[in-house]
Amino acid sequence: EAGVTQFPSHSVIEKGQTVTLRCDPISGHDNLYWYRRVMGKEIKFLLHFVKESKQDESGMPNNRFLAERTGGTYSTLKVQPAELEDSGVYFCASSRPRSVASYEQYFGPGTRLTVT
Amino acid sequence: DAKTTQPNSMESNEEEPVHLPCNHSTISGTDYIHWYRQLPSQGPEYVIHGLTSNVNNRMASLAIAEDRKSSTLILHRATLRDAAVYYCILVTSGTYKYIFGTGTRLKVLA
């Protein structure tokens, strides 16, 4: 089966601009997660979708970040306007339905975002 | 904050076994122990997970202490491709988010 894919692999934008990251989960995976690693820090959870519904968005840093998952398939993460501290690698992951604690999450390769 | 503690780095010789420790003294009864690894320029990759009993799969073995306050990931024969950052993560049943710590950077020497 195809893995989690993310687009673009790398994005360079100027401060104040808008960027949209896309994630395509593994087919059939109802659960979709966004994480990010900013420079020198650990990987941090951002939010979790179950199908098209936001289950947990406690990790979203502020209202400049907007995540959507229309139709419960792919997801987008928009940053508007981007700030320098948003630079980092954004990972998407997906997992099967049902008991998520016992199921692994499959991660994409990440999108490296550089804000100049 | 991460609920696990791991050594920052470890080294191993190629073809030798590697034991990567993880302490999770505050683990609760419903916490699963997951191990992931992150190869350079890639996303984290699932390695193994367990609840109470030791587990084996094609990649590794997971040894869980009887009191579950610690666990050890065992790579039976390290290869150069095993060089990565290994993360030990507790996942509570009913929650979904992974809380990553700093992990252990494994260096494999040829």
PDB file of N, CA and C in Angstrom, chain A residues 20-106:
ATOM      1  N   THR A  20       0.432  26.681   2.253  1.00  0.00           N
ATOM      2  CA  THR A  20      -0.493  25.566   2.499  1.00  0.00           C
ATOM      3  C   THR A  20       0.238  24.254   2.274  1.00  0.00           C
ATOM      4  N   LEU A  21       0.223  23.439   3.295  1.00  0.00           N
ATOM      5  CA  LEU A  21       0.847  22.123   3.236  1.00  0.00           C
ATOM      6  C   LEU A  21      -0.252  21.085   3.047  1.00  0.00           C
ATOM      7  N   ARG A  22       0.078  20.052   2.277  1.00  0.00           N
ATOM      8  CA  ARG A  22      -0.929  19.027   2.022  1.00  0.00           C
ATOM      9  C   ARG A  22      -0.430  17.671   2.509  1.00  0.00           C
ATOM     10  N   CYS A  23      -1.374  16.877   2.983  1.00  0.00           N
ATOM     11  CA  CYS A  23      -1.071  15.519   3.426  1.00  0.00           C
ATOM     12  C   CYS A  23      -2.110  14.562   2.872  1.00  0.00           C
ATOM     13  N   ASP A  24      -1.637  13.494   2.254  1.00  0.00           N
ATOM     14  CA  ASP A  24      -2.519  12.414   1.821  1.00  0.00           C
ATOM     15  C   ASP A  24      -2.242  11.192   2.682  1.00  0.00           C
ATOM     16  N   PRO A  25      -3.210  10.795   3.493  1.00  0.00           N
ATOM     17  CA  PRO A  25      -2.974   9.649   4.378  1.00  0.00           C
ATOM     18  C   PRO A  25      -3.071   8.334   3.607  1.00  0.00           C
ATOM     19  N   ILE A  26      -2.758   7.263   4.298  1.00  0.00           N
ATOM     20  CA  ILE A  26      -2.933   5.936   3.721  1.00  0.00           C
ATOM     21  C   ILE A  26      -4.430   5.684   3.548  1.00  0.00           C
ATOM     22  N   SER A  27      -4.801   5.106   2.431  1.00  0.00           N
ATOM     23  CA  SER A  27      -6.205   4.859   2.136  1.00  0.00           C
ATOM     24  C   SER A  27      -6.852   4.026   3.227  1.00  0.00           C
ATOM     25  N   GLY A  28      -8.020   4.497   3.684  1.00  0.00           N
ATOM     26  CA  GLY A  28      -8.728   3.763   4.723  1.00  0.00           C
ATOM     27  C   GLY A  28      -8.399   4.176   6.133  1.00  0.00           C
ATOM     28  N   HIS A  29      -7.385   5.023   6.293  1.00  0.00           N
ATOM     29  CA  HIS A  29      -7.019   5.497   7.635  1.00  0.00           C
ATOM     30  C   HIS A  29      -7.893   6.695   8.005  1.00  0.00           C
ATOM     31  N   ASP A  30      -8.751   6.483   8.981  1.00  0.00           N
ATOM     32  CA  ASP A  30      -9.642   7.553   9.410  1.00  0.00           C
ATOM     33  C   ASP A  30      -8.927   8.618  10.240  1.00  0.00           C
ATOM     34  N   ASN A  31      -7.875   8.184  10.926  1.00  0.00           N
ATOM     35  CA  ASN A  31      -7.156   9.099  11.812  1.00  0.00           C
ATOM     36  C   ASN A  31      -6.009   9.773  11.074  1.00  0.00           C
ATOM     37  N   LEU A  32      -5.939  11.074  11.207  1.00  0.00           N
ATOM     38  CA  LEU A  32      -4.870  11.845  10.576  1.00  0.00           C
ATOM     39  C   LEU A  32      -4.341  12.845  11.600  1.00  0.00           C
ATOM     40  N   TYR A  33      -3.024  12.954  11.656  1.00  0.00           N
ATOM     41  CA  TYR A  33      -2.364  13.795  12.656  1.00  0.00           C
ATOM     42  C   TYR A  33      -1.368  14.728  11.965  1.00  0.00           C
ATOM     43  N   TRP A  34      -1.212  15.873  12.572  1.00  0.00           N
ATOM     44  CA  TRP A  34      -0.144  16.789  12.175  1.00  0.00           C
ATOM     45  C   TRP A  34       0.792  16.971  13.375  1.00  0.00           C
ATOM     46  N   TYR A  35       2.085  16.959  13.075  1.00  0.00           N
ATOM     47  CA  TYR A  35       3.138  17.224  14.052  1.00  0.00           C
ATOM     48  C   TYR A  35       4.120  18.202  13.409  1.00  0.00           C
ATOM     49  N   ARG A  36       4.955  18.801  14.243  1.00  0.00           N
ATOM     50  CA  ARG A  36       6.022  19.601  13.664  1.00  0.00           C
ATOM     51  C   ARG A  36       7.232  19.608  14.585  1.00  0.00           C
ATOM     52  N   ARG A  37       8.387  19.818  13.973  1.00  0.00           N
ATOM     53  CA  ARG A  37       9.617  20.008  14.720  1.00  0.00           C
ATOM     54  C   ARG A  37      10.201  21.350  14.303  1.00  0.00           C
ATOM     55  N   VAL A  38      10.260  22.254  15.244  1.00  0.00           N
ATOM     56  CA  VAL A  38      10.937  23.512  14.967  1.00  0.00           C
ATOM     57  C   VAL A  38      12.385  23.366  15.394  1.00  0.00           C
ATOM     58  N   MET A  39      13.219  24.260  14.930  1.00  0.00           N
ATOM     59  CA  MET A  39      14.665  24.117  15.083  1.00  0.00           C
ATOM     60  C   MET A  39      15.082  23.831  16.519  1.00  0.00           C
ATOM     61  N   GLY A  40      15.810  22.745  16.686  1.00  0.00           N
ATOM     62  CA  GLY A  40      16.377  22.434  17.993  1.00  0.00           C
ATOM     63  C   GLY A  40      15.402  21.888  19.006  1.00  0.00           C
ATOM     64  N   LYS A  41      14.159  21.714  18.610  1.00  0.00           N
ATOM     65  CA  LYS A  41      13.158  21.241  19.574  1.00  0.00           C
ATOM     66  C   LYS A  41      12.686  19.829  19.215  1.00  0.00           C
ATOM     67  N   GLU A  42      11.894  19.275  20.096  1.00  0.00           N
ATOM     68  CA  GLU A  42      11.352  17.946  19.851  1.00  0.00           C
ATOM     69  C   GLU A  42      10.148  18.000  18.920  1.00  0.00           C
ATOM     70  N   ILE A  43       9.800  16.864  18.393  1.00  0.00           N
ATOM     71  CA  ILE A  43       8.610  16.776  17.554  1.00  0.00           C
ATOM     72  C   ILE A  43       7.389  16.999  18.438  1.00  0.00           C
ATOM     73  N   LYS A  44       6.534  17.922  18.014  1.00  0.00           N
ATOM     74  CA  LYS A  44       5.356  18.290  18.811  1.00  0.00           C
ATOM     75  C   LYS A  44       4.074  17.999  18.052  1.00  0.00           C
ATOM     76  N   PHE A  45       3.105  17.476  18.754  1.00  0.00           N
ATOM     77  CA  PHE A  45       1.763  17.229  18.224  1.00  0.00           C
ATOM     78  C   PHE A  45       1.068  18.552  17.947  1.00  0.00           C
ATOM     79  N   LEU A  46       0.359  18.620  16.819  1.00  0.00           N
ATOM     80  CA  LEU A  46      -0.442  19.799  16.512  1.00  0.00           C
ATOM     81  C   LEU A  46      -1.930  19.496  16.635  1.00  0.00           C
ATOM     82  N   LEU A  47      -2.395  18.529  15.829  1.00  0.00           N
ATOM     83  CA  LEU A  47      -3.806  18.186  15.942  1.00  0.00           C
ATOM     84  C   LEU A  47      -4.096  16.823  15.359  1.00  0.00           C
ATOM     85  N   HIS A  48      -5.317  16.369  15.602  1.00  0.00           N
ATOM     86  CA  HIS A  48      -5.767  15.038  15.218  1.00  0.00           C
ATOM     87  C   HIS A  48      -7.163  15.130  14.617  1.00  0.00           C
ATOM     88  N   PHE A  49      -7.311  14.536  13.438  1.00  0.00           N
ATOM     89  CA  PHE A  49      -8.614  14.408  12.788  1.00  0.00           C
ATOM     90  C   PHE A  49      -9.095  12.965  12.901  1.00  0.00           C
ATOM     91  N   VAL A  50     -10.386  12.804  13.098  1.00  0.00           N
ATOM     92  CA  VAL A  50     -11.034  11.528  12.845  1.00  0.00           C
ATOM     93  C   VAL A  50     -11.998  11.788  11.697  1.00  0.00           C
ATOM     94  N   LYS A  51     -11.692  11.184  10.581  1.00  0.00           N
ATOM     95  CA  LYS A  51     -12.383  11.518   9.334  1.00  0.00           C
ATOM     96  C   LYS A  51     -12.280  13.028   9.130  1.00  0.00           C
ATOM     97  N   GLU A  52     -13.390  13.723   8.991  1.00  0.00           N
ATOM     98  CA  GLU A  52     -13.301  15.166   8.719  1.00  0.00           C
ATOM     99  C   GLU A  52     -13.393  16.014   9.987  1.00  0.00           C
ATOM    100  N   SER A  53     -13.549  15.372  11.134  1.00  0.00           N
ATOM    101  CA  SER A  53     -13.749  16.110  12.385  1.00  0.00           C
ATOM    102  C   SER A  53     -12.450  16.273  13.154  1.00  0.00           C
ATOM    103  N   LYS A  54     -12.267  17.463  13.701  1.00  0.00           N
ATOM    104  CA  LYS A  54     -11.103  17.698  14.560  1.00  0.00           C
ATOM    105  C   LYS A  54     -11.363  17.082  15.927  1.00  0.00           C
ATOM    106  N   GLN A  55     -10.558  16.098  16.267  1.00  0.00           N
ATOM    107  CA  GLN A  55     -10.716  15.400  17.537  1.00  0.00           C
ATOM    108  C   GLN A  55      -9.960  16.111  18.653  1.00  0.00           C
ATOM    109  N   ASP A  56      -8.800  16.634  18.307  1.00  0.00           N
ATOM    110  CA  ASP A  56      -7.948  17.270  19.304  1.00  0.00           C
ATOM    111  C   ASP A  56      -7.065  18.273  18.574  1.00  0.00           C
ATOM    112  N   GLU A  57      -7.208  19.537  18.865  1.00  0.00           N
ATOM    113  CA  GLU A  57      -6.350  20.554  18.255  1.00  0.00           C
ATOM    114  C   GLU A  57      -5.596  21.319  19.329  1.00  0.00           C
ATOM    115  N   SER A  58      -5.321  20.641  20.419  1.00  0.00           N
ATOM    116  CA  SER A  58      -4.675  21.285  21.557  1.00  0.00           C
ATOM    117  C   SER A  58      -3.252  21.733  21.274  1.00  0.00           C
ATOM    118  N   GLY A  59      -2.628  21.176  20.252  1.00  0.00           N
ATOM    119  CA  GLY A  59      -1.252  21.534  19.966  1.00  0.00           C
ATOM    120  C   GLY A  59      -1.073  22.660  18.962  1.00  0.00           C
ATOM    121  N   MET A  60      -2.155  23.129  18.407  1.00  0.00           N
ATOM    122  CA  MET A  60      -2.050  24.220  17.423  1.00  0.00           C
ATOM    123  C   MET A  60      -1.525  25.465  18.135  1.00  0.00           C
ATOM    124  N   PRO A  61      -0.444  26.063  17.621  1.00  0.00           N
ATOM    125  CA  PRO A  61       0.229  27.131  18.363  1.00  0.00           C
ATOM    126  C   PRO A  61      -0.569  28.427  18.473  1.00  0.00           C
ATOM    127  N   ASN A  62      -1.305  28.788  17.447  1.00  0.00           N
ATOM    128  CA  ASN A  62      -2.074  30.038  17.471  1.00  0.00           C
ATOM    129  C   ASN A  62      -3.038  30.048  16.279  1.00  0.00           C
ATOM    130  N   ASN A  63      -3.787  31.124  16.159  1.00  0.00           N
ATOM    131  CA  ASN A  63      -4.822  31.155  15.126  1.00  0.00           C
ATOM    132  C   ASN A  63      -4.272  31.466  13.738  1.00  0.00           C
ATOM    133  N   ARG A  64      -2.981  31.541  13.603  1.00  0.00           N
ATOM    134  CA  ARG A  64      -2.419  31.674  12.249  1.00  0.00           C
ATOM    135  C   ARG A  64      -2.382  30.316  11.536  1.00  0.00           C
ATOM    136  N   PHE A  65      -2.643  29.273  12.268  1.00  0.00           N
ATOM    137  CA  PHE A  65      -2.622  27.916  11.716  1.00  0.00           C
ATOM    138  C   PHE A  65      -4.056  27.418  11.557  1.00  0.00           C
ATOM    139  N   LEU A  66      -4.360  26.916  10.355  1.00  0.00           N
ATOM    140  CA  LEU A  66      -5.695  26.380  10.095  1.00  0.00           C
ATOM    141  C   LEU A  66      -5.561  25.044   9.390  1.00  0.00           C
ATOM    142  N   ALA A  67      -6.132  24.025   9.975  1.00  0.00           N
ATOM    143  CA  ALA A  67      -6.095  22.689   9.383  1.00  0.00           C
ATOM    144  C   ALA A  67      -7.490  22.302   8.948  1.00  0.00           C
ATOM    145  N   GLU A  68      -7.544  21.658   7.792  1.00  0.00           N
ATOM    146  CA  GLU A  68      -8.827  21.181   7.278  1.00  0.00           C
ATOM    147  C   GLU A  68      -8.667  19.780   6.721  1.00  0.00           C
ATOM    148  N   ARG A  69      -9.786  19.086   6.711  1.00  0.00           N
ATOM    149  CA  ARG A  69      -9.803  17.747   6.115  1.00  0.00           C
ATOM    150  C   ARG A  69     -11.192  17.519   5.527  1.00  0.00           C
ATOM    151  N   THR A  70     -11.465  18.208   4.476  1.00  0.00           N
ATOM    152  CA  THR A  70     -12.762  18.113   3.833  1.00  0.00           C
ATOM    153  C   THR A  70     -12.951  16.736   3.223  1.00  0.00           C
ATOM    154  N   GLY A  71     -14.098  16.120   3.505  1.00  0.00           N
ATOM    155  CA  GLY A  71     -14.389  14.809   2.932  1.00  0.00           C
ATOM    156  C   GLY A  71     -13.667  13.671   3.621  1.00  0.00           C
ATOM    157  N   GLY A  72     -12.880  13.996   4.611  1.00  0.00           N
ATOM    158  CA  GLY A  72     -12.220  12.953   5.379  1.00  0.00           C
ATOM    159  C   GLY A  72     -11.106  12.232   4.654  1.00  0.00           C
ATOM    160  N   THR A  73     -10.588  12.835   3.596  1.00  0.00           N
ATOM    161  CA  THR A  73      -9.475  12.181   2.887  1.00  0.00           C
ATOM    162  C   THR A  73      -8.191  12.940   3.158  1.00  0.00           C
ATOM    163  N   TYR A  74      -7.756  13.772   2.204  1.00  0.00           N
ATOM    164  CA  TYR A  74      -6.507  14.496   2.424  1.00  0.00           C
ATOM    165  C   TYR A  74      -6.737  15.666   3.368  1.00  0.00           C
ATOM    166  N   SER A  75      -5.665  16.184   3.888  1.00  0.00           N
ATOM    167  CA  SER A  75      -5.734  17.308   4.816  1.00  0.00           C
ATOM    168  C   SER A  75      -4.791  18.408   4.354  1.00  0.00           C
ATOM    169  N   THR A  76      -5.143  19.631   4.705  1.00  0.00           N
ATOM    170  CA  THR A  76      -4.262  20.768   4.457  1.00  0.00           C
ATOM    171  C   THR A  76      -4.007  21.501   5.755  1.00  0.00           C
ATOM    172  N   LEU A  77      -2.823  22.061   5.847  1.00  0.00           N
ATOM    173  CA  LEU A  77      -2.444  22.891   6.988  1.00  0.00           C
ATOM    174  C   LEU A  77      -1.966  24.221   6.418  1.00  0.00           C
ATOM    175  N   LYS A  78      -2.725  25.267   6.715  1.00  0.00           N
ATOM    176  CA  LYS A  78      -2.402  26.586   6.189  1.00  0.00           C
ATOM    177  C   LYS A  78      -1.799  27.446   7.291  1.00  0.00           C
ATOM    178  N   VAL A  79      -0.754  28.156   6.950  1.00  0.00           N
ATOM    179  CA  VAL A  79      -0.132  29.093   7.878  1.00  0.00           C
ATOM    180  C   VAL A  79      -0.265  30.478   7.260  1.00  0.00           C
ATOM    181  N   GLN A  80      -0.971  31.364   7.972  1.00  0.00           N
ATOM    182  CA  GLN A  80      -1.260  32.675   7.407  1.00  0.00           C
ATOM    183  C   GLN A  80      -1.432  33.722   8.508  1.00  0.00           C
ATOM    184  N   PRO A  81      -0.603  34.737   8.594  1.00  0.00           N
ATOM    185  CA  PRO A  81       0.644  34.916   7.850  1.00  0.00           C
ATOM    186  C   PRO A  81       1.788  34.167   8.528  1.00  0.00           C
ATOM    187  N   ALA A  82       2.732  33.715   7.749  1.00  0.00           N
ATOM    188  CA  ALA A  82       3.856  32.968   8.306  1.00  0.00           C
ATOM    189  C   ALA A  82       4.812  33.890   9.046  1.00  0.00           C
ATOM    190  N   GLU A  83       5.357  33.391  10.148  1.00  0.00           N
ATOM    191  CA  GLU A  83       6.364  34.093  10.932  1.00  0.00           C
ATOM    192  C   GLU A  83       7.653  33.281  10.927  1.00  0.00           C
ATOM    193  N   LEU A  84       8.738  33.935  11.291  1.00  0.00           N
ATOM    194  CA  LEU A  84      10.038  33.276  11.273  1.00  0.00           C
ATOM    195  C   LEU A  84      10.052  32.020  12.139  1.00  0.00           C
ATOM    196  N   GLU A  85       9.369  32.077  13.288  1.00  0.00           N
ATOM    197  CA  GLU A  85       9.393  30.937  14.212  1.00  0.00           C
ATOM    198  C   GLU A  85       8.593  29.736  13.728  1.00  0.00           C
ATOM    199  N   ASP A  86       7.909  29.896  12.603  1.00  0.00           N
ATOM    200  CA  ASP A  86       7.161  28.768  12.040  1.00  0.00           C
ATOM    201  C   ASP A  86       8.067  27.839  11.232  1.00  0.00           C
ATOM    202  N   SER A  87       9.285  28.242  11.012  1.00  0.00           N
ATOM    203  CA  SER A  87      10.226  27.403  10.252  1.00  0.00           C
ATOM    204  C   SER A  87      10.446  26.087  10.974  1.00  0.00           C
ATOM    205  N   GLY A  88      10.463  25.032  10.192  1.00  0.00           N
ATOM    206  CA  GLY A  88      10.663  23.707  10.779  1.00  0.00           C
ATOM    207  C   GLY A  88      10.195  22.638   9.812  1.00  0.00           C
ATOM    208  N   VAL A  89      10.064  21.444  10.324  1.00  0.00           N
ATOM    209  CA  VAL A  89       9.577  20.331   9.510  1.00  0.00           C
ATOM    210  C   VAL A  89       8.207  19.924  10.024  1.00  0.00           C
ATOM    211  N   TYR A  90       7.256  19.853   9.116  1.00  0.00           N
ATOM    212  CA  TYR A  90       5.877  19.510   9.454  1.00  0.00           C
ATOM    213  C   TYR A  90       5.603  18.089   8.972  1.00  0.00           C
ATOM    214  N   PHE A  91       5.235  17.234   9.917  1.00  0.00           N
ATOM    215  CA  PHE A  91       4.954  15.835   9.610  1.00  0.00           C
ATOM    216  C   PHE A  91       3.464  15.572   9.694  1.00  0.00           C
ATOM    217  N   CYS A  92       3.033  14.720   8.811  1.00  0.00           N
ATOM    218  CA  CYS A  92       1.671  14.215   8.853  1.00  0.00           C
ATOM    219  C   CYS A  92       1.751  12.723   9.121  1.00  0.00           C
ATOM    220  N   ALA A  93       0.768  12.201   9.828  1.00  0.00           N
ATOM    221  CA  ALA A  93       0.720  10.775  10.102  1.00  0.00           C
ATOM    222  C   ALA A  93      -0.721  10.308  10.015  1.00  0.00           C
ATOM    223  N   SER A  94      -0.906   9.030   9.778  1.00  0.00           N
ATOM    224  CA  SER A  94      -2.256   8.486   9.778  1.00  0.00           C
ATOM    225  C   SER A  94      -2.255   7.134  10.471  1.00  0.00           C
ATOM    226  N   SER A  95      -3.426   6.728  10.928  1.00  0.00           N
ATOM    227  CA  SER A  95      -3.556   5.419  11.559  1.00  0.00           C
ATOM    228  C   SER A  95      -4.940   4.872  11.301  1.00  0.00           C
ATOM    229  N   ARG A  96      -5.073   3.586  11.545  1.00  0.00           N
ATOM    230  CA  ARG A  96      -6.326   2.890  11.265  1.00  0.00           C
ATOM    231  C   ARG A  96      -7.417   3.346  12.212  1.00  0.00           C
ATOM    232  N   PRO A  97      -8.644   3.015  11.905  1.00  0.00           N
ATOM    233  CA  PRO A  97      -9.746   3.302  12.824  1.00  0.00           C
ATOM    234  C   PRO A  97      -9.641   2.477  14.104  1.00  0.00           C
ATOM    235  N   ARG A  98     -10.568   2.611  14.953  1.00  0.00           N
ATOM    236  CA  ARG A  98     -10.704   1.854  16.195  1.00  0.00           C
ATOM    237  C   ARG A  98      -9.649   2.258  17.219  1.00  0.00           C
ATOM    238  N   SER A  99      -9.174   1.317  17.955  1.00  0.00           N
ATOM    239  CA  SER A  99      -8.359   1.595  19.127  1.00  0.00           C
ATOM    240  C   SER A  99      -7.006   2.164  18.743  1.00  0.00           C
ATOM    241  N   VAL A 100      -6.869   3.449  18.867  1.00  0.00           N
ATOM    242  CA  VAL A 100      -5.660   4.068  18.338  1.00  0.00           C
ATOM    243  C   VAL A 100      -4.434   3.842  19.211  1.00  0.00           C
ATOM    244  N   ALA A 101      -4.617   3.591  20.489  1.00  0.00           N
ATOM    245  CA  ALA A 101      -3.450   3.440  21.347  1.00  0.00           C
ATOM    246  C   ALA A 101      -2.639   2.214  20.965  1.00  0.00           C
ATOM    247  N   SER A 102      -3.308   1.212  20.405  1.00  0.00           N
ATOM    248  CA  SER A 102      -2.571   0.003  20.087  1.00  0.00           C
ATOM    249  C   SER A 102      -2.171  -0.064  18.620  1.00  0.00           C
ATOM    250  N   TYR A 103      -2.554   0.941  17.868  1.00  0.00           N
ATOM    251  CA  TYR A 103      -2.189   0.945  16.467  1.00  0.00           C
ATOM    252  C   TYR A 103      -1.115   1.977  16.191  1.00  0.00           C
ATOM    253  N   GLU A 104      -0.200   1.592  15.334  1.00  0.00           N
ATOM    254  CA  GLU A 104       0.877   2.507  15.037  1.00  0.00           C
ATOM    255  C   GLU A 104       0.414   3.625  14.123  1.00  0.00           C
ATOM    256  N   GLN A 105       1.111   4.714  14.200  1.00  0.00           N
ATOM    257  CA  GLN A 105       0.906   5.822  13.287  1.00  0.00           C
ATOM    258  C   GLN A 105       1.961   5.734  12.189  1.00  0.00           C
ATOM    259  N   TYR A 106       1.533   5.987  10.971  1.00  0.00           N
ATOM    260  CA  TYR A 106       2.433   5.967   9.827  1.00  0.00           C
ATOM    261  C   TYR A 106       2.717   7.405   9.438  1.00  0.00           C
TER     262      TYR A 106
END
